[in-house]
Coordinates of C-alpha atoms and ligand atoms in Angstrom, one line a residue:
M1 CA 11.1 -11.1 27.2
N2 CA 7.5 -10.1 27.0
F3 CA 5.4 -12.4 24.9
T4 CA 2.1 -11.1 26.2
G5 CA -0.6 -11.4 23.6
F6 CA 1.2 -13.3 21.0
N7 CA -0.5 -16.4 19.8
I8 CA 1.0 -19.8 20.3
N9 CA 2.1 -20.4 16.7
F10 CA 4.0 -17.2 16.6
L11 CA 5.5 -17.7 20.0
S12 CA 6.7 -21.2 19.5
K13 CA 8.5 -20.2 16.3
L14 CA 10.1 -17.3 18.1
L15 CA 11.6 -19.6 20.7
A16 CA 13.4 -21.7 18.1
I17 CA 15.5 -18.8 17.0
P18 CA 18.6 -17.7 18.9
L19 CA 18.8 -14.1 20.1
L20 CA 21.7 -11.8 20.9
S21 CA 21.4 -13.1 24.4
G22 CA 25.1 -13.4 25.1
W23 CA 25.8 -9.7 24.7
G24 CA 25.6 -7.2 27.5
Y25 CA 24.6 -3.5 26.9
S26 CA 28.0 -2.1 26.4
E27 CA 29.1 -4.9 24.2
Q28 CA 26.0 -4.5 22.1
R29 CA 26.5 -0.8 21.8
A30 CA 30.1 -1.2 20.8
R31 CA 29.2 -3.8 18.3
C32 CA 26.6 -1.6 16.8
L33 CA 28.9 1.4 16.5
S34 CA 31.7 -0.6 15.0
L35 CA 29.5 -1.2 11.9
K36 CA 30.4 2.3 10.8
S37 CA 33.9 1.2 10.0
T38 CA 33.5 -2.6 9.4
L39 CA 30.5 -2.7 7.0
V40 CA 31.7 -2.8 3.4
L41 CA 28.9 -3.3 1.0
E42 CA 28.6 -3.0 -2.7
N43 CA 27.8 0.5 -4.0
T44 CA 26.9 1.5 -0.4
T45 CA 28.1 4.3 1.9
I46 CA 27.3 3.9 5.6
L47 CA 26.2 7.4 6.6
D48 CA 25.7 7.0 10.3
V49 CA 25.3 4.3 12.9
S50 CA 23.9 4.9 16.3
Y51 CA 22.8 2.7 19.2
V52 CA 19.3 3.7 20.4
S53 CA 17.9 2.7 23.8
G54 CA 14.2 1.8 23.9
G55 CA 11.7 4.6 23.9
S56 CA 14.2 7.1 22.3
K57 CA 13.0 10.0 20.1
L58 CA 14.9 10.0 16.8
K59 CA 15.5 12.7 14.3
P60 CA 14.3 11.6 10.8
H61 CA 16.3 12.0 7.6
G62 CA 16.0 15.7 7.1
D63 CA 14.9 17.1 3.8
C64 CA 11.9 14.9 3.1
V65 CA 8.8 17.2 3.2
P66 CA 6.0 15.1 1.7
K67 CA 3.0 16.9 0.3
V68 CA 0.5 14.4 1.4
R69 CA 2.0 12.1 4.0
K70 CA 3.8 13.1 7.2
Y71 CA 6.1 10.1 7.4
N72 CA 9.1 12.0 8.7
T73 CA 7.7 13.6 11.8
P74 CA 10.0 12.8 14.7
T75 CA 9.5 9.3 15.8
V76 CA 10.1 7.1 18.7
A77 CA 12.0 3.8 18.6
T78 CA 10.1 1.6 21.0
A79 CA 12.7 -1.2 21.0
P80 CA 16.4 -0.8 21.9
L81 CA 18.2 -1.1 18.6
C82 CA 21.1 -0.4 16.3
R83 CA 20.2 2.2 13.7
V84 CA 22.1 2.1 10.5
Q85 CA 21.6 4.9 7.9
F86 CA 23.0 4.2 4.5
S87 CA 22.9 5.2 0.9
T88 CA 23.3 2.8 -2.1
N89 CA 24.2 3.9 -5.6
T90 CA 21.9 2.2 -8.0
S91 CA 23.4 3.7 -11.2
D92 CA 25.7 6.6 -12.1
T93 CA 22.8 9.0 -11.6
S94 CA 20.7 7.5 -8.9
S95 CA 20.9 6.4 -5.3
I96 CA 18.7 5.2 -2.5
R97 CA 18.8 6.5 1.0
A98 CA 17.7 3.9 3.6
E99 CA 17.8 2.8 7.2
A100 CA 18.0 -0.5 8.9
W101 CA 16.7 -0.8 12.5
L102 CA 18.2 -3.8 14.2
P103 CA 16.5 -4.6 17.5
D104 CA 18.5 -6.1 20.3
E105 CA 16.0 -8.8 20.6
W106 CA 15.9 -10.4 17.1
Y107 CA 14.0 -13.5 16.0
G108 CA 15.8 -14.1 12.7
R109 CA 13.4 -12.1 10.6
V110 CA 13.9 -9.3 8.1
L111 CA 11.1 -6.9 7.2
G112 CA 11.3 -4.6 4.2
I113 CA 9.0 -1.5 4.2
G114 CA 7.3 0.2 1.2
N115 CA 6.4 3.7 0.4
G116 CA 3.3 5.7 -0.5
G117 CA 2.1 8.1 -3.3
L118 CA 5.1 9.3 -5.3
G119 CA 7.2 9.2 -2.1
G120 CA 10.0 9.7 -1.5
C121 CA 9.9 9.3 2.4
I122 CA 11.3 6.8 4.8
S123 CA 8.4 5.4 6.8
Y124 CA 9.6 5.8 10.4
R125 CA 6.2 4.6 11.7
D126 CA 6.8 1.2 10.1
L127 CA 10.5 1.0 11.1
D128 CA 9.3 1.3 14.6
Y129 CA 6.4 -1.1 14.2
G130 CA 8.6 -3.8 12.7
S131 CA 11.5 -3.4 15.1
A132 CA 9.1 -3.4 18.1
L133 CA 7.9 -6.8 16.8
H134 CA 11.6 -8.0 16.7
F135 CA 12.0 -7.8 12.9
A136 CA 15.3 -6.3 11.6
T137 CA 13.4 -3.7 9.6
I138 CA 14.6 -1.8 6.5
A139 CA 12.9 1.2 4.9
S140 CA 14.1 3.5 2.1
N141 CA 13.2 6.8 0.5
N142 CA 12.4 5.0 -2.8
G143 CA 15.2 6.8 -4.6
H144 CA 14.3 10.4 -4.0
D145 CA 13.0 12.7 -1.2
G146 CA 9.6 14.2 -1.0
D147 CA 6.2 13.4 -2.6
T148 CA 6.4 15.1 -6.0
G149 CA 7.2 13.8 -9.5
R150 CA 9.8 16.5 -10.1
P151 CA 12.9 14.4 -9.4
F152 CA 11.8 12.0 -12.2
L153 CA 12.1 14.7 -14.9
G154 CA 15.1 13.9 -17.0
N155 CA 16.2 11.2 -14.5
P156 CA 15.1 7.9 -15.8
E157 CA 17.3 6.0 -13.3
V158 CA 15.5 7.8 -10.4
L159 CA 12.3 6.7 -11.9
N160 CA 13.6 3.1 -12.1
D161 CA 14.3 3.2 -8.4
F162 CA 10.7 4.2 -7.8
A163 CA 9.3 1.7 -10.2
F164 CA 11.1 -1.4 -9.1
R165 CA 14.6 -1.1 -7.7
S166 CA 14.4 0.4 -4.2
I167 CA 12.6 -2.5 -2.6
H168 CA 15.2 -4.9 -4.3
V169 CA 18.0 -2.9 -2.7
E170 CA 16.3 -3.1 0.7
A171 CA 16.3 -6.9 0.3
V172 CA 19.8 -7.3 -1.0
I173 CA 21.7 -4.7 1.1
G174 CA 19.4 -5.1 4.1
K175 CA 20.0 -8.8 4.4
Q176 CA 23.8 -8.2 4.3
I177 CA 23.6 -5.6 7.0
V178 CA 21.6 -8.0 9.2
E179 CA 24.0 -10.8 8.7
A180 CA 27.0 -8.6 9.5
Y181 CA 25.4 -7.4 12.7
Y182 CA 23.9 -10.5 14.1
E183 CA 26.8 -12.7 12.8
Q184 CA 24.3 -15.1 11.2
P185 CA 22.1 -15.0 8.1
H186 CA 18.4 -14.2 8.5
D187 CA 15.9 -16.9 8.6
K188 CA 12.9 -15.4 6.7
A189 CA 12.3 -12.2 4.9
Y190 CA 9.0 -10.3 4.9
Y191 CA 7.7 -7.2 3.1
L192 CA 5.0 -4.8 4.2
G193 CA 3.5 -1.9 2.2
C194 CA 0.3 -0.3 1.1
S195 CA -0.9 1.8 -1.9
T196 CA 2.4 2.5 -3.8
G197 CA 3.8 0.1 -1.2
G198 CA 1.3 -2.4 -2.4
R199 CA 2.4 -1.9 -5.9
Q200 CA 6.0 -2.3 -4.9
G201 CA 5.3 -5.5 -3.1
T202 CA 3.5 -6.8 -6.2
Q203 CA 6.4 -5.7 -8.4
A204 CA 8.8 -7.6 -6.0
A205 CA 6.8 -10.8 -6.3
L206 CA 6.8 -10.5 -10.1
N207 CA 10.3 -9.3 -10.7
H208 CA 12.4 -10.4 -7.7
P209 CA 10.6 -13.4 -6.5
A210 CA 13.5 -14.6 -4.3
D211 CA 13.7 -11.4 -2.3
W212 CA 10.9 -12.0 0.2
D213 CA 9.4 -15.2 1.7
G214 CA 6.2 -13.4 2.6
I215 CA 4.6 -10.2 1.2
I216 CA 1.8 -7.9 2.4
A217 CA 0.7 -5.7 -0.4
G218 CA -2.3 -3.5 0.7
A219 CA -4.6 -1.5 -1.6
P220 CA -2.0 -1.9 -4.3
A221 CA -1.6 0.8 -7.0
T222 CA -1.3 -1.9 -9.7
D223 CA -2.1 -1.2 -13.3
F224 CA -0.6 2.1 -12.4
N225 CA -0.8 4.0 -15.7
R226 CA -4.5 3.1 -16.1
L227 CA -5.2 3.9 -12.4
L228 CA -3.9 7.4 -12.9
H229 CA -5.7 7.8 -16.2
W230 CA -9.0 6.7 -14.5
S231 CA -8.4 9.3 -11.7
G232 CA -7.8 12.0 -14.2
T233 CA -10.9 11.0 -16.2
L234 CA -13.1 10.9 -13.1
A235 CA -12.0 14.4 -12.3
R236 CA -12.7 15.5 -15.9
H237 CA -16.2 14.2 -15.7
L238 CA -16.7 16.7 -12.9
G239 CA -15.3 19.4 -15.0
A240 CA -11.8 19.6 -13.3
P241 CA -9.7 21.7 -13.3
D242 CA -12.7 24.1 -13.8
S243 CA -14.8 24.1 -10.7
S244 CA -17.3 26.4 -12.3
S245 CA -18.2 23.6 -14.7
P246 CA -21.9 22.6 -14.7
S247 CA -21.0 19.1 -13.7
Y248 CA -19.0 20.2 -10.7
I249 CA -20.4 18.8 -7.4
S250 CA -19.9 20.8 -4.3
P251 CA -19.0 19.2 -0.9
A252 CA -22.6 19.8 0.3
S253 CA -24.0 18.0 -2.8
W254 CA -21.5 15.1 -2.3
K255 CA -23.0 14.7 1.1
L256 CA -26.4 14.4 -0.5
V257 CA -25.0 11.8 -2.9
A258 CA -23.4 9.8 -0.1
E259 CA -26.7 9.8 1.9
E260 CA -28.7 8.7 -1.1
I261 CA -26.2 5.9 -1.9
L262 CA -26.6 4.6 1.7
N263 CA -30.3 5.0 1.4
Q264 CA -30.3 2.8 -1.7
C265 CA -27.6 0.3 -0.8
D266 CA -26.8 0.1 2.9
G267 CA -29.6 -2.4 3.5
I268 CA -28.6 -4.9 0.8
D269 CA -26.3 -6.7 3.2
G270 CA -29.1 -7.1 5.7
V271 CA -27.9 -4.4 8.2
R272 CA -28.4 -0.7 8.0
D273 CA -25.0 0.2 9.6
G274 CA -23.6 2.8 7.3
I275 CA -21.4 0.1 5.6
I276 CA -22.1 -1.4 2.2
T277 CA -20.5 -4.8 2.5
E278 CA -20.4 -5.5 -1.3
P279 CA -20.3 -2.3 -3.3
D280 CA -20.5 -4.4 -6.5
A281 CA -24.1 -5.2 -5.5
C282 CA -25.0 -1.6 -5.3
H283 CA -26.6 -0.2 -8.5
F284 CA -26.9 3.4 -7.5
R285 CA -29.5 5.4 -9.4
P286 CA -28.3 9.0 -9.3
E287 CA -31.5 10.2 -11.0
A288 CA -33.2 9.8 -7.7
L289 CA -31.5 13.1 -6.8
L290 CA -32.5 15.0 -10.0
C291 CA -34.1 18.4 -9.4
S292 CA -37.7 18.5 -10.5
G293 CA -38.2 22.2 -10.5
T294 CA -35.5 24.8 -10.1
N295 CA -32.0 23.8 -9.1
S296 CA -31.2 23.9 -5.4
E297 CA -28.6 22.5 -3.0
K298 CA -30.9 19.6 -2.2
C299 CA -31.0 18.1 -5.7
L300 CA -28.8 17.6 -8.7
S301 CA -28.8 19.0 -12.2
I302 CA -28.7 16.9 -15.4
P303 CA -25.0 17.4 -16.0
Q304 CA -24.3 16.4 -12.4
V305 CA -26.4 13.3 -12.6
E306 CA -24.6 12.4 -15.9
A307 CA -21.2 12.8 -14.3
L308 CA -22.3 10.5 -11.4
R309 CA -23.5 7.8 -13.9
K310 CA -20.0 7.8 -15.5
I311 CA -18.1 7.8 -12.2
Y312 CA -20.1 4.9 -10.9
S313 CA -19.6 2.9 -14.1
P314 CA -16.4 1.1 -15.1
L315 CA -14.2 3.2 -17.5
Y316 CA -14.2 1.8 -21.0
E317 CA -12.4 3.3 -24.0
N318 CA -12.8 1.9 -27.5
G319 CA -14.6 -1.1 -26.0
E320 CA -11.7 -1.9 -23.7
L321 CA -12.0 -1.9 -20.0
I322 CA -9.5 0.6 -18.6
Y323 CA -10.4 0.5 -15.0
P324 CA -13.2 -0.7 -12.7
R325 CA -15.7 1.7 -11.3
F326 CA -15.5 4.0 -8.3
D327 CA -16.9 2.1 -5.4
P328 CA -20.2 3.5 -4.3
G329 CA -19.9 4.5 -0.6
S330 CA -16.4 5.9 -1.1
E331 CA -17.5 9.5 -1.5
G332 CA -16.3 10.5 1.9
I333 CA -12.6 10.2 1.0
R334 CA -9.8 12.6 1.5
G335 CA -7.9 12.9 -1.7
D336 CA -8.7 14.8 -4.8
L337 CA -10.6 12.7 -7.2
L338 CA -13.9 14.2 -6.6
N339 CA -13.2 17.7 -5.4
G340 CA -13.1 19.5 -8.7
K341 CA -9.4 19.7 -8.9
F342 CA -7.2 17.7 -11.2
P343 CA -5.7 14.8 -9.2
Y344 CA -2.3 15.5 -8.0
Y345 CA -0.6 12.2 -8.8
T346 CA -2.0 12.1 -12.3
E347 CA -0.8 15.6 -12.9
E348 CA 2.7 14.9 -11.6
W349 CA 3.1 11.7 -13.5
L350 CA 1.8 13.1 -16.8
K351 CA 4.1 16.1 -16.7
Y352 CA 7.3 14.8 -15.3
V353 CA 7.3 11.2 -16.5
V354 CA 5.1 10.9 -19.6
L355 CA 5.4 14.2 -21.4
N356 CA 8.6 15.4 -19.7
V357 CA 7.5 18.9 -19.3
T358 CA 7.0 21.2 -16.3
E359 CA 3.7 22.8 -17.4
F360 CA 0.5 21.3 -18.8
D361 CA -3.0 22.6 -19.2
F362 CA -5.1 19.9 -17.6
S363 CA -8.4 21.2 -19.2
Q364 CA -6.9 19.5 -22.3
Y365 CA -6.5 16.1 -20.6
G366 CA -8.2 13.2 -22.4
P367 CA -8.0 9.6 -23.4
E368 CA -4.9 10.1 -25.6
H369 CA -2.9 11.0 -22.5
G370 CA -3.9 7.8 -20.8
R371 CA -3.0 5.8 -23.9
L372 CA 0.4 7.4 -24.2
S373 CA 1.1 6.8 -20.5
Q374 CA 0.1 3.1 -21.0
E375 CA 2.1 2.7 -24.2
L376 CA 5.3 4.2 -22.7
D377 CA 4.9 2.4 -19.4
V378 CA 8.0 4.2 -18.2
G379 CA 10.1 2.1 -15.8
G380 CA 7.7 -0.8 -16.3
I381 CA 5.5 0.9 -13.7
S382 CA 2.2 -0.7 -14.7
T383 CA 2.7 -3.7 -12.4
F384 CA -0.2 -5.7 -13.9
N385 CA 0.9 -9.1 -14.8
G386 CA -0.6 -12.4 -13.7
D387 CA 2.5 -14.5 -13.8
F388 CA 3.3 -15.1 -10.2
S389 CA 4.6 -18.6 -10.9
A390 CA 8.2 -18.0 -9.8
F391 CA 7.1 -16.5 -6.5
R392 CA 4.6 -19.4 -6.0
D393 CA 7.1 -22.1 -7.0
R394 CA 9.7 -21.0 -4.5
G395 CA 7.1 -21.2 -1.7
G396 CA 6.4 -17.4 -1.3
K397 CA 3.2 -16.3 0.4
F398 CA 1.3 -13.2 -0.6
L399 CA -1.4 -11.4 1.4
T400 CA -3.3 -8.5 0.0
F401 CA -6.3 -6.5 1.2
H402 CA -8.4 -3.7 -0.1
G403 CA -10.8 -1.4 1.6
R404 CA -14.3 -1.2 0.0
V405 CA -14.5 2.6 0.5
D406 CA -11.1 3.3 -0.9
G407 CA -11.7 6.6 -2.7
L408 CA -8.3 6.6 -4.3
I409 CA -7.9 3.1 -5.8
A410 CA -11.1 1.2 -6.7
S411 CA -11.2 -2.1 -4.8
G412 CA -12.5 -3.8 -8.0
N413 CA -9.0 -3.5 -9.3
S414 CA -7.7 -6.0 -6.7
K415 CA -10.4 -8.5 -7.7
R416 CA -9.4 -7.9 -11.3
L417 CA -5.7 -8.7 -10.5
Y418 CA -6.7 -11.8 -8.6
D419 CA -8.7 -13.0 -11.6
L420 CA -5.8 -12.2 -13.9
I421 CA -3.4 -14.2 -11.8
S422 CA -5.9 -17.0 -11.6
R423 CA -6.3 -17.1 -15.4
T424 CA -2.6 -16.8 -16.1
L425 CA -1.6 -19.6 -13.7
M426 CA -4.8 -21.6 -14.5
M427 CA -5.6 -21.9 -10.8
P428 CA -9.2 -21.4 -10.0
S429 CA -8.3 -20.6 -6.4
L430 CA -5.0 -19.0 -5.4
D431 CA -5.5 -19.9 -1.8
D432 CA -2.2 -21.9 -1.7
F433 CA -0.1 -18.8 -2.0
Y434 CA -2.1 -15.7 -2.5
R435 CA -5.0 -14.4 -0.5
L436 CA -7.0 -11.2 -1.0
F437 CA -9.1 -9.8 1.9
L438 CA -11.8 -7.3 1.0
V439 CA -12.6 -5.0 3.9
P440 CA -16.0 -3.3 4.1
G441 CA -16.0 0.2 5.4
M442 CA -12.2 0.6 5.1
E443 CA -10.8 3.7 3.3
H444 CA -7.4 3.8 1.6
C445 CA -5.0 1.6 3.7
A446 CA -6.6 2.7 7.0
R447 CA -9.5 4.7 8.5
G448 CA -13.2 4.6 7.7
P449 CA -16.4 3.4 9.5
G450 CA -15.4 -0.3 9.2
A451 CA -13.2 -2.6 11.3
W452 CA -10.1 -1.6 9.4
A453 CA -7.2 -2.0 12.0
F454 CA -5.4 -5.3 11.7
G455 CA -1.7 -4.5 11.9
Q456 CA -1.4 -3.4 8.3
H457 CA 1.1 -0.7 9.4
G458 CA 2.4 0.9 12.5
G459 CA -0.3 2.1 14.8
T460 CA -3.0 -0.2 13.6
Q461 CA -2.3 -3.2 15.8
G462 CA -4.3 -1.9 18.8
A463 CA -4.3 -4.3 21.6
H464 CA -4.2 -7.3 19.3
N465 CA -0.8 -9.0 18.9
E466 CA -2.4 -12.1 17.6
S467 CA -2.3 -13.5 14.1
S468 CA -6.1 -13.7 14.0
H469 CA -6.1 -9.9 14.3
N470 CA -2.8 -8.9 12.8
L471 CA -1.9 -9.5 9.2
L472 CA 1.8 -9.3 9.7
L473 CA 1.7 -12.0 12.4
A474 CA -0.7 -14.0 10.2
L475 CA 1.9 -13.9 7.4
V476 CA 4.6 -15.2 9.8
D477 CA 2.4 -18.0 10.8
W478 CA 1.7 -18.9 7.2
V479 CA 5.4 -18.7 6.1
E480 CA 6.9 -20.4 9.1
G481 CA 4.1 -22.5 10.5
G482 CA 2.2 -23.4 7.3
V483 CA -1.0 -22.0 8.8
A484 CA -2.7 -19.8 6.3
P485 CA -5.2 -17.1 7.4
D486 CA -8.7 -18.1 6.4
T487 CA -10.1 -14.8 7.7
I488 CA -8.7 -11.7 9.3
T489 CA -10.4 -9.9 12.1
G490 CA -10.3 -6.1 12.0
T491 CA -11.0 -3.7 14.8
A492 CA -13.0 -0.5 14.3
V493 CA -12.4 2.9 16.0
D494 CA -15.1 2.1 18.6
G495 CA -13.3 -1.2 19.5
S496 CA -15.9 -3.4 17.8
T497 CA -14.5 -6.2 15.5
R498 CA -15.5 -7.8 12.3
V499 CA -14.3 -10.9 10.4
H500 CA -13.1 -10.1 6.9
C501 CA -13.4 -12.7 4.1
R502 CA -10.9 -13.7 1.5
Y503 CA -11.9 -13.3 -2.1
P504 CA -14.0 -14.9 -3.7
M505 CA -15.8 -15.7 -0.5
R506 CA -18.6 -13.3 0.5
S507 CA -19.3 -11.7 3.8
V508 CA -22.9 -12.7 4.7
W509 CA -25.0 -11.5 7.7
D510 CA -26.7 -14.5 9.3
G511 CA -29.0 -12.5 11.6
S512 CA -26.5 -12.2 14.4
A513 CA -23.0 -12.0 12.9
Y514 CA -21.1 -11.8 9.6
R515 CA -19.8 -15.1 8.2
C516 CA -17.7 -15.9 5.2
E517 CA -19.5 -18.0 2.6
A518 CA -18.3 -19.5 -0.6
Ligands
NAG601 C1 1.8 -5.5 21.2 O1 3.0 -5.2 20.7 C2 3.4 -3.8 20.7 C3 4.7 -3.6 20.1 O2 5.6 -4.6 20.5 C4 3.4 -3.4 22.2 O3 3.7 -2.0 22.3 C5 2.1 -3.6 22.8 O4 2.1 -3.4 24.2 C6 1.7 -5.1 22.6 N1 0.3 -5.3 23.1 C7 0.0 -6.4 23.8 C8 -1.4 -6.5 24.2 O5 0.8 -7.3 24.1
NAG602 C1 28.1 6.8 -5.3 O1 28.0 7.8 -6.2 C2 28.7 9.0 -5.9 C3 28.3 10.1 -6.9 O2 28.5 9.5 -8.2 C4 30.1 8.8 -5.7 O3 30.8 10.0 -5.3 C5 30.3 7.8 -4.6 O4 31.7 7.4 -4.5 C6 29.6 6.5 -4.9 N1 29.7 5.6 -3.8 C7 29.9 4.3 -3.9 C8 30.0 3.6 -2.6 O5 30.0 3.7 -4.9
NAG603 C1 26.1 -1.7 -8.0 O1 26.1 -0.8 -9.1 C2 26.2 -1.3 -10.4 C3 26.3 -0.2 -11.4 O2 25.7 1.0 -11.0 C4 25.0 -2.3 -10.6 O3 25.1 -2.9 -11.8 C5 24.9 -3.3 -9.5 O4 23.8 -4.1 -9.7 C6 24.9 -2.6 -8.2 N1 24.8 -3.6 -7.1 C7 23.9 -3.5 -6.2 C8 24.0 -4.6 -5.1 O5 22.9 -2.8 -6.2
NAG604 C1 9.8 11.0 -21.3 O1 11.0 10.4 -20.7 C2 11.0 9.0 -20.5 C3 12.3 8.6 -19.9 O2 12.3 9.1 -18.6 C4 10.8 8.3 -21.9 O3 10.7 6.9 -21.7 C5 9.5 8.8 -22.5 O4 9.4 8.3 -23.8 C6 9.5 10.4 -22.7 N1 8.3 10.8 -23.2 C7 8.1 11.3 -24.4 C8 6.7 11.7 -24.8 O5 9.0 11.4 -25.2
CA605 CA1 -25.0 -2.4 5.6

């Protein structure tokens, strides 16, 4: 066994749990393959079972061709493991396709994996990540293949899988597969997801509080209907889908805007490093870019400046806050909120789920569509409810994080959810069971100029298998050792690190380093 790099808490817990030590290779392989005929689970068909030696290249489940994410590129299973592919009927008209990766060296832990966007795609990257860290890891296709909303049209049960059911099936069926294979029940169950996966994790804590002992819900797409409406509205401010609109802002002009925002706000935190630690302290004045004479590429027109004012303000309709503002500093994002197109996810959702049509003219998009989406709340997708009492009372632990240059989901929404839970449970601090880390310079779930890598998904653990630098290991320490993470240290692309603070603490530069202050 190779424990190099694990911190002491994690290690000592590992040693307490029996492994499959008694089995030799051929015995283990035979045991694995026998699952094909011996596993009998409710509503479930075992599609394939294979024993995989460490470092093997695997063929992903075939027909998932996501538009945005490339989850199903051929993947490597780092750990030797038993791979179980299965399908579970969730109703007469819906089913979930999933995989369980059961490592030879198992420490009693189950890990459920979330999805992204409107997917639709099994995250092989995270199956590998979890199983390499000795979790029996389960991931699913969220009830449909691909990253479009088309499968939802006329299929409310498929939508229900996406909205709340697939992660529950991972928990229920996954735990049974684990127990059958290892001949003993699991000890603790964890969940890991970001974006839609963050919403799924939040939904799980609210609706199936017994499923997971610890949940990581990154950059969660909570208040989902309003999130999509906000995205559509931002795009409309820029004239989308008409890129010849006078308020359209070209990529070159966005560069100007980004530079001017840094010019005005980078120094507020005490360091001009290209990162705005607290975007909420940045009161960007776009009129600084207003053309004085004739329009040119180096300045902005009045309609453009007006669009920017709206984008960098919270969205209110009829006096009601719909969604927090776009974080200044997030202009460099990939994704289609600001590029003059109508945002893909809002488009798919409105057509296939809200209006139940295949065509829609998005130049007609307006507040009434946001209201309709919110009123129907199909599948209970909104996931914006502060009542975490059942999850808290059973001892569940919840970790969430949000990048401050997330150009798809405003980080202010995670503060807003924290405050909603706090008010609902009448707990001024949620520290006992719920911690939110705000991450300066982090884009959506990963990337960006900040120190954004902290084990939030496969490929982000770098050289740091320690709970101080890895959120998943930190969660294990919290659930099993009672040691809650006060901070999390992220690693940037250049290898530098930064300590991230839990809300509502602030990250303050003291002249030589960032510290967290109340
Ligand atoms: C951390 O864990 C991963 C996955 O098990 C492994 O590939 C990597 O070598 C480990 N790194 C260290 C420093 O132990
Ligand atoms: C799942 O549903 C399909 C189609 O309705 C059916 O053919 C199959 O027998 C079901 N499987 C199980 C295990 O219930
Ligand atoms: C099996 O399917 C039935 C009907 O479709 C459903 O009520 C039940 O909850 C399902 N069981 C599991 C474990 O998903
Ligand atoms: C579209 O279909 C869903 C069921 O999938 C339904 O809840 C919703 O009310 C429908 N929308 C309209 C505008 O009828
Ligand atoms: Ca700065």
